[in-house]
Amino acid sequence: MPDQHSAIQQARDRLARAGAITVLTGAGISADSGVPTFRGADGLWRNFRAEDLATPEAFQRDPNLVWAWYNWRRELIATKRPNPAHYAVAELERRRDCFWLVTQNVDGLHQAAGSRKLSELHGNIWKVRCTVCEKVTENREVPIPIPPTCLACGGLLRPHIVWFGETLNATDLDHGMKAAASCEVMVIIGTSGIVYPAASLAPLARAAGAFVIEINREPTPLGGIADLSFQGRASEVVPVLLDFDDRPSE
Ligand code: BJW
Ligand code: ZN
């Protein structure tokens, strides 16, 4: 691994020369905005069991409990704002014709920062879906009355989120896979890289010849396939890396 200064230079250079860039983000990019991650010392799974709250079986068993948890998270996220890493990613999109953001996050902070070309692989906490007619609607009520019901058919609403054991939206996953397989540089920010199929996008990009840059506060399994790994806070490292000169160097 090169020293920090030349690694930054190398990353910027690769980004400046890349025709197509794909960014993959996870909960770590929103951690500096105050949104809890899932794993790790302060992660949600420290105090809550995923099996009790983030599976279709849990919702079937006790929808009100699951909704109470989502209300708590909606209340928390509603007070949070994008941080410099979200803004840097949005700025990169504006400067590039061939750009795609694949996020596992459900908090909507990328859109709040201005990102538009994105796939939300795991859904969005500000959308609800009817369990009967399957209509998806935006819903920003905080708290949402429990149990929430569909205005169209009266059915029970659920969060429009991909829980464990559920398949991802085929269009979003397809778009994410194509963006991974066709990019020249992939930038991975703040994901533990253990939840599939999202975790397979980095090796997919690498196998297709992409240069892979990882930014994370801690080492992850994805470090093994990254060409450059930066250990640090997303809000500090990402703006530095993405602040490159667009003119390609000789
Ligand atoms: C910072 C930082 C700072 C912190 N700066 N960095 C193949 C093999 C094995 C298992 C499977 C497989 N295929 C499917 C599975 C099963 C399962 C799975 O992957 N399980 C693994 C846990 C092993 N996958 C699924 O069930 C998926 N469905 C599917 O594949 O369907 C077909 C199928 C089903 C069953 C079997 C086989 C096939 C669906 C996955 C849905 C994930 N949903 C959640 C939603 C939770 C509820 C909610 O949000 O309301 O999505 S789980 C949770 O994890 C959430 C996240 O998007 C996702 C990823 O987490 P992420 O973003 O990486 O966060 P963390 O917390 O893990 O990591 C944060 C990182 O940030 C850390 O590295 C920190 O160091 C770092 N960090 N501060 C920079 N300031
Ligand atoms: Zn309905």
Short mmCIF file of C-alpha atoms and ligand atoms in Angstrom, two decimals:
data_model
loop_
_atom_site.label_atom_id
_atom_site.label_comp_id
_atom_site.label_asym_id
_atom_site.label_seq_id
_atom_site.Cartn_x
_atom_site.Cartn_y
_atom_site.Cartn_z
CA MET A 1 0.00 0.00 0.00
CA PRO A 2 1.44 3.45 -0.86
CA ASP A 3 1.83 6.10 1.86
CA GLN A 4 -1.27 8.18 2.66
CA HIS A 5 -0.32 11.19 0.55
CA SER A 6 0.50 9.25 -2.59
CA ALA A 7 -2.53 6.97 -2.04
CA ILE A 8 -4.78 10.06 -2.04
CA GLN A 9 -3.08 11.29 -5.19
CA GLN A 10 -3.48 7.90 -6.85
CA ALA A 11 -7.18 7.73 -5.96
CA ARG A 12 -7.81 11.24 -7.27
CA ASP A 13 -5.93 10.46 -10.44
CA ARG A 14 -7.91 7.29 -11.09
CA LEU A 15 -11.14 9.15 -10.45
CA ALA A 16 -10.13 12.01 -12.73
CA ARG A 17 -9.37 9.62 -15.58
CA ALA A 18 -12.32 7.28 -15.12
CA GLY A 19 -15.08 7.43 -17.72
CA ALA A 20 -17.57 5.56 -15.52
CA ILE A 21 -17.72 5.73 -11.74
CA THR A 22 -19.93 3.71 -9.40
CA VAL A 23 -20.23 4.49 -5.70
CA LEU A 24 -21.48 1.88 -3.22
CA THR A 25 -22.50 3.13 0.21
CA GLY A 26 -23.54 1.65 3.52
CA ALA A 27 -24.58 2.85 6.96
CA GLY A 28 -21.07 4.22 7.70
CA ILE A 29 -21.58 7.19 5.37
CA SER A 30 -24.53 8.33 7.49
CA ALA A 31 -22.84 7.60 10.82
CA ASP A 32 -21.27 11.08 10.89
CA SER A 33 -24.78 12.53 10.45
CA GLY A 34 -25.80 10.75 13.65
CA VAL A 35 -27.67 7.82 12.09
CA PRO A 36 -26.77 4.58 13.91
CA THR A 37 -25.11 1.81 11.90
CA PHE A 38 -26.26 -1.82 12.26
CA ARG A 39 -23.13 -3.61 13.38
CA GLY A 40 -20.26 -2.58 15.65
CA ALA A 41 -20.13 -1.10 19.15
CA ASP A 42 -22.90 1.50 18.65
CA GLY A 43 -24.82 -0.51 16.05
CA LEU A 44 -28.56 -1.18 16.16
CA TRP A 45 -28.03 -4.94 16.33
CA ARG A 46 -26.34 -4.48 19.72
CA ASN A 47 -29.65 -3.64 21.36
CA PHE A 48 -32.20 -5.12 18.96
CA ARG A 49 -32.40 -8.58 17.43
CA ALA A 50 -32.70 -8.46 13.63
CA GLU A 51 -34.86 -11.60 13.75
CA ASP A 52 -37.43 -9.78 15.95
CA LEU A 53 -37.65 -6.65 13.81
CA ALA A 54 -36.21 -6.94 10.33
CA THR A 55 -37.74 -10.11 8.88
CA PRO A 56 -41.14 -10.77 7.25
CA GLU A 57 -41.83 -13.35 10.00
CA ALA A 58 -41.32 -10.69 12.70
CA PHE A 59 -43.80 -8.39 10.96
CA GLN A 60 -46.34 -11.20 10.59
CA ARG A 61 -45.98 -12.06 14.28
CA ASP A 62 -46.21 -8.53 15.65
CA PRO A 63 -46.65 -5.68 13.12
CA ASN A 64 -47.23 -3.13 15.88
CA LEU A 65 -43.87 -3.91 17.51
CA VAL A 66 -42.08 -3.63 14.19
CA TRP A 67 -43.87 -0.35 13.45
CA ALA A 68 -42.93 1.01 16.88
CA TRP A 69 -39.27 0.35 16.06
CA TYR A 70 -39.62 2.04 12.68
CA ASN A 71 -41.37 5.01 14.28
CA TRP A 72 -38.42 5.39 16.64
CA ARG A 73 -36.00 5.28 13.72
CA ARG A 74 -38.09 7.65 11.60
CA GLU A 75 -38.15 10.13 14.50
CA LEU A 76 -34.39 9.89 14.82
CA ILE A 77 -33.60 10.13 11.10
CA ALA A 78 -36.04 13.03 10.60
CA THR A 79 -33.70 15.21 12.68
CA LYS A 80 -30.56 14.27 10.71
CA ARG A 81 -28.94 16.10 7.81
CA PRO A 82 -26.49 14.98 5.11
CA ASN A 83 -22.80 15.35 5.98
CA PRO A 84 -19.87 16.40 3.72
CA ALA A 85 -19.50 12.82 2.39
CA HIS A 86 -23.10 12.78 1.07
CA TYR A 87 -22.56 16.19 -0.54
CA ALA A 88 -19.26 15.13 -2.13
CA VAL A 89 -20.96 12.08 -3.72
CA ALA A 90 -23.78 14.29 -5.05
CA GLU A 91 -21.24 16.73 -6.46
CA LEU A 92 -19.40 13.88 -8.19
CA GLU A 93 -22.66 12.90 -9.90
CA ARG A 94 -23.10 16.46 -11.19
CA ARG A 95 -19.60 16.49 -12.63
CA ARG A 96 -19.84 13.13 -14.39
CA ASP A 97 -21.94 11.85 -17.32
CA CYS A 98 -21.44 8.23 -16.42
CA PHE A 99 -22.12 7.87 -12.73
CA TRP A 100 -24.26 5.61 -10.58
CA LEU A 101 -24.77 5.44 -6.82
CA VAL A 102 -25.81 2.15 -5.25
CA THR A 103 -26.83 2.59 -1.64
CA GLN A 104 -27.87 0.09 0.98
CA ASN A 105 -29.11 2.95 3.15
CA VAL A 106 -32.78 3.59 3.72
CA ASP A 107 -32.44 7.02 5.36
CA GLY A 108 -32.86 9.22 2.26
CA LEU A 109 -29.82 11.37 3.11
CA HIS A 110 -28.24 10.89 -0.33
CA GLN A 111 -31.33 12.39 -1.98
CA ALA A 112 -31.39 15.18 0.60
CA ALA A 113 -27.81 15.99 -0.45
CA GLY A 114 -28.86 16.14 -4.12
CA SER A 115 -28.10 12.64 -5.45
CA ARG A 116 -30.51 11.59 -8.22
CA LYS A 117 -28.82 8.75 -10.12
CA LEU A 118 -29.15 6.04 -7.52
CA SER A 119 -30.52 2.61 -6.66
CA GLU A 120 -31.75 2.09 -3.11
CA LEU A 121 -31.08 -1.62 -2.76
CA HIS A 122 -32.77 -2.01 0.63
CA GLY A 123 -35.66 0.41 0.16
CA ASN A 124 -36.49 3.68 1.89
CA ILE A 125 -37.72 4.36 5.42
CA TRP A 126 -39.89 7.23 4.10
CA LYS A 127 -41.94 4.91 1.88
CA VAL A 128 -44.66 2.46 2.87
CA ARG A 129 -46.12 -0.48 0.96
CA CYS A 130 -49.56 -2.02 1.25
CA THR A 131 -49.46 -5.70 2.22
CA VAL A 132 -52.68 -6.26 0.24
CA CYS A 133 -52.60 -4.14 -2.97
CA GLU A 134 -48.78 -3.60 -2.86
CA LYS A 135 -49.11 0.11 -3.66
CA VAL A 136 -45.95 2.03 -2.63
CA THR A 137 -46.37 5.58 -1.36
CA GLU A 138 -44.15 8.20 0.20
CA ASN A 139 -45.06 8.79 3.84
CA ARG A 140 -43.25 11.25 6.09
CA GLU A 141 -45.58 11.13 9.09
CA VAL A 142 -43.64 11.06 12.36
CA PRO A 143 -44.88 9.14 14.19
CA ILE A 144 -47.00 7.13 11.78
CA PRO A 145 -50.29 6.03 13.50
CA ILE A 146 -50.08 2.34 14.45
CA PRO A 147 -51.28 0.21 12.74
CA PRO A 148 -51.10 2.26 9.52
CA THR A 149 -53.62 1.38 6.81
CA CYS A 150 -53.75 1.83 3.04
CA LEU A 151 -55.90 4.72 1.79
CA ALA A 152 -56.67 2.78 -1.39
CA CYS A 153 -57.83 -0.56 0.03
CA GLY A 154 -57.67 -0.43 3.84
CA GLY A 155 -54.91 -3.09 3.98
CA LEU A 156 -52.10 -3.05 6.53
CA LEU A 157 -49.09 -0.95 5.48
CA ARG A 158 -45.51 -2.10 6.02
CA PRO A 159 -42.21 -0.23 5.69
CA HIS A 160 -40.93 -0.30 2.09
CA ILE A 161 -37.70 -1.90 3.27
CA VAL A 162 -35.98 -5.12 2.26
CA TRP A 163 -35.81 -7.40 5.27
CA PHE A 164 -33.60 -10.45 5.71
CA GLY A 165 -34.76 -13.35 3.57
CA GLU A 166 -36.62 -11.07 1.14
CA THR A 167 -35.53 -10.58 -2.42
CA LEU A 168 -34.35 -7.19 -3.55
CA ASN A 169 -36.26 -5.21 -6.17
CA ALA A 170 -35.14 -6.80 -9.45
CA THR A 171 -34.78 -3.48 -11.32
CA ASP A 172 -32.69 -1.89 -8.56
CA LEU A 173 -30.45 -4.93 -8.22
CA ASP A 174 -30.05 -5.23 -11.98
CA HIS A 175 -29.12 -1.56 -12.25
CA GLY A 176 -26.64 -1.93 -9.39
CA MET A 177 -25.04 -5.01 -10.96
CA LYS A 178 -24.74 -3.35 -14.35
CA ALA A 179 -23.22 -0.25 -12.74
CA ALA A 180 -20.72 -2.46 -10.88
CA ALA A 181 -19.81 -4.54 -13.91
CA SER A 182 -19.33 -1.56 -16.21
CA CYS A 183 -17.51 1.02 -14.06
CA GLU A 184 -13.83 1.89 -14.29
CA VAL A 185 -13.64 2.98 -10.67
CA MET A 186 -15.79 1.78 -7.79
CA VAL A 187 -15.76 3.79 -4.55
CA ILE A 188 -17.08 1.87 -1.53
CA ILE A 189 -17.99 3.94 1.50
CA GLY A 190 -18.92 2.77 5.00
CA THR A 191 -20.21 -0.75 4.55
CA SER A 192 -19.24 -3.85 6.52
CA GLY A 193 -19.58 -5.77 3.25
CA ILE A 194 -21.24 -8.79 4.79
CA VAL A 195 -24.84 -8.47 3.63
CA TYR A 196 -25.61 -10.10 0.29
CA PRO A 197 -26.26 -9.54 -2.55
CA ALA A 198 -24.94 -5.96 -2.02
CA ALA A 199 -21.59 -7.35 -0.85
CA SER A 200 -21.13 -9.14 -4.17
CA LEU A 201 -21.04 -5.87 -6.14
CA ALA A 202 -17.44 -5.03 -5.17
CA PRO A 203 -15.98 -8.37 -6.29
CA LEU A 204 -18.13 -8.10 -9.41
CA ALA A 205 -16.62 -4.71 -10.25
CA ARG A 206 -13.10 -5.95 -9.49
CA ALA A 207 -13.53 -9.05 -11.65
CA ALA A 208 -14.69 -6.80 -14.51
CA GLY A 209 -11.46 -4.79 -14.22
CA ALA A 210 -12.53 -1.82 -12.09
CA PHE A 211 -10.14 -0.01 -9.77
CA VAL A 212 -11.67 -0.35 -6.29
CA ILE A 213 -11.29 2.30 -3.58
CA GLU A 214 -12.62 1.64 -0.09
CA ILE A 215 -13.25 4.14 2.71
CA ASN A 216 -14.15 2.79 6.14
CA ARG A 217 -13.44 3.58 9.77
CA GLU A 218 -12.35 -0.03 10.26
CA PRO A 219 -10.88 -2.85 8.18
CA THR A 220 -13.53 -4.95 6.36
CA PRO A 221 -13.55 -8.12 4.25
CA LEU A 222 -13.78 -5.86 1.18
CA GLY A 223 -10.29 -4.52 1.96
CA GLY A 224 -8.98 -7.76 0.50
CA ILE A 225 -10.19 -6.90 -2.97
CA ALA A 226 -9.70 -3.11 -2.82
CA ASP A 227 -6.81 -1.53 -4.72
CA LEU A 228 -6.74 1.30 -2.19
CA SER A 229 -8.21 1.29 1.33
CA PHE A 230 -8.55 4.45 3.39
CA GLN A 231 -9.22 4.06 7.08
CA GLY A 232 -11.07 7.05 8.51
CA ARG A 233 -14.37 8.82 8.88
CA ALA A 234 -16.38 9.14 5.68
CA SER A 235 -17.21 12.81 6.30
CA GLU A 236 -13.50 13.63 6.48
CA VAL A 237 -11.98 11.28 3.89
CA VAL A 238 -14.57 11.28 1.08
CA PRO A 239 -14.53 15.05 0.38
CA VAL A 240 -10.73 14.95 0.20
CA LEU A 241 -10.66 12.03 -2.26
CA LEU A 242 -13.46 13.33 -4.45
CA ASP A 243 -12.02 16.83 -4.63
CA PHE A 244 -9.93 16.01 -7.67
CA ASP A 245 -8.99 17.99 -10.73
CA ASP A 246 -11.19 16.82 -13.63
CA ARG A 247 -8.42 17.34 -16.17
CA PRO A 248 -6.71 14.00 -16.73
CA SER A 249 -3.02 13.96 -15.86
CA GLU A 250 -0.49 12.80 -18.48
C1 BJW B 1 -17.87 4.04 9.05
C2 BJW B 1 -18.16 5.11 9.90
C3 BJW B 1 -17.70 6.40 9.50
C4 BJW B 1 -18.99 3.32 10.78
N1 BJW B 1 -17.05 6.53 8.36
N2 BJW B 1 -17.21 4.19 7.93
C5 BJW B 1 -25.20 -15.26 0.50
C6 BJW B 1 -24.38 -15.73 1.52
C7 BJW B 1 -24.80 -15.66 2.84
C8 BJW B 1 -26.04 -15.13 3.19
C9 BJW B 1 -26.84 -14.67 2.18
C10 BJW B 1 -26.42 -14.72 0.86
N3 BJW B 1 -27.41 -14.18 0.08
C11 BJW B 1 -28.42 -13.79 0.89
C12 BJW B 1 -28.10 -14.09 2.17
C13 BJW B 1 -28.95 -13.79 3.34
C14 BJW B 1 -28.90 -12.35 3.78
C15 BJW B 1 -27.47 -11.97 4.18
O1 BJW B 1 -26.71 -11.41 3.44
N4 BJW B 1 -27.11 -12.27 5.42
C16 BJW B 1 -25.76 -11.94 5.91
C17 BJW B 1 -25.92 -11.21 7.24
C18 BJW B 1 -24.95 -13.19 5.98
N5 BJW B 1 -29.38 -11.47 2.72
C19 BJW B 1 -30.66 -11.28 2.50
O2 BJW B 1 -31.51 -11.85 3.18
C20 BJW B 1 -31.05 -10.35 1.38
N6 BJW B 1 -31.99 -10.98 0.55
C21 BJW B 1 -31.65 -11.89 -0.39
O3 BJW B 1 -30.51 -12.10 -0.71
O4 BJW B 1 -32.72 -12.54 -0.96
C22 BJW B 1 -32.48 -13.79 -1.60
C23 BJW B 1 -32.04 -14.82 -0.56
C24 BJW B 1 -32.67 -14.88 0.68
C25 BJW B 1 -32.25 -15.80 1.65
C26 BJW B 1 -31.20 -16.67 1.37
C27 BJW B 1 -30.58 -16.59 0.12
C28 BJW B 1 -31.01 -15.67 -0.85
C29 BJW B 1 -31.74 -9.13 1.95
C30 BJW B 1 -30.84 -8.29 2.77
C31 BJW B 1 -31.64 -7.14 3.38
C32 BJW B 1 -30.80 -6.33 4.35
N7 BJW B 1 -31.66 -5.45 5.04
C33 BJW B 1 -31.10 -4.55 6.03
C34 BJW B 1 -32.35 -3.84 6.62
C35 BJW B 1 -32.51 -3.73 8.08
C36 BJW B 1 -33.78 -3.06 8.46
C37 BJW B 1 -33.83 -1.55 8.23
O5 BJW B 1 -32.91 -0.87 7.78
O6 BJW B 1 -34.87 -1.00 8.55
O7 BJW B 1 -30.25 -3.58 5.41
S1 BJW B 1 -30.03 -5.35 7.19
C38 BJW B 1 -28.85 -4.04 7.32
O8 BJW B 1 -27.56 -4.47 6.79
C39 BJW B 1 -29.37 -2.95 6.38
C40 BJW B 1 -28.11 -2.50 5.70
O9 BJW B 1 -28.41 -1.86 4.48
C41 BJW B 1 -27.33 -3.78 5.55
C42 BJW B 1 -25.85 -3.58 5.33
O10 BJW B 1 -25.26 -2.98 6.42
P1 BJW B 1 -24.14 -1.84 6.23
O11 BJW B 1 -24.71 -0.72 5.50
O12 BJW B 1 -22.92 -2.45 5.67
O13 BJW B 1 -23.93 -1.36 7.74
P2 BJW B 1 -23.08 -2.04 8.92
O14 BJW B 1 -23.60 -1.51 10.19
O15 BJW B 1 -22.99 -3.50 8.76
O16 BJW B 1 -21.62 -1.48 8.66
C43 BJW B 1 -21.30 -0.12 8.81
C44 BJW B 1 -19.88 0.10 8.36
O17 BJW B 1 -19.58 1.47 8.45
C45 BJW B 1 -18.86 -0.64 9.25
O18 BJW B 1 -17.92 -1.31 8.42
C46 BJW B 1 -18.14 0.51 10.02
O19 BJW B 1 -16.77 0.27 10.25
C47 BJW B 1 -18.33 1.66 9.05
N8 BJW B 1 -18.35 3.00 9.67
N9 BJW B 1 -18.79 4.71 11.02
C48 BJW B 1 -16.76 5.47 7.62
N10 BJW B 1 -17.91 7.54 10.30
ZN ZN B 2 -53.76 -1.25 -0.40
#
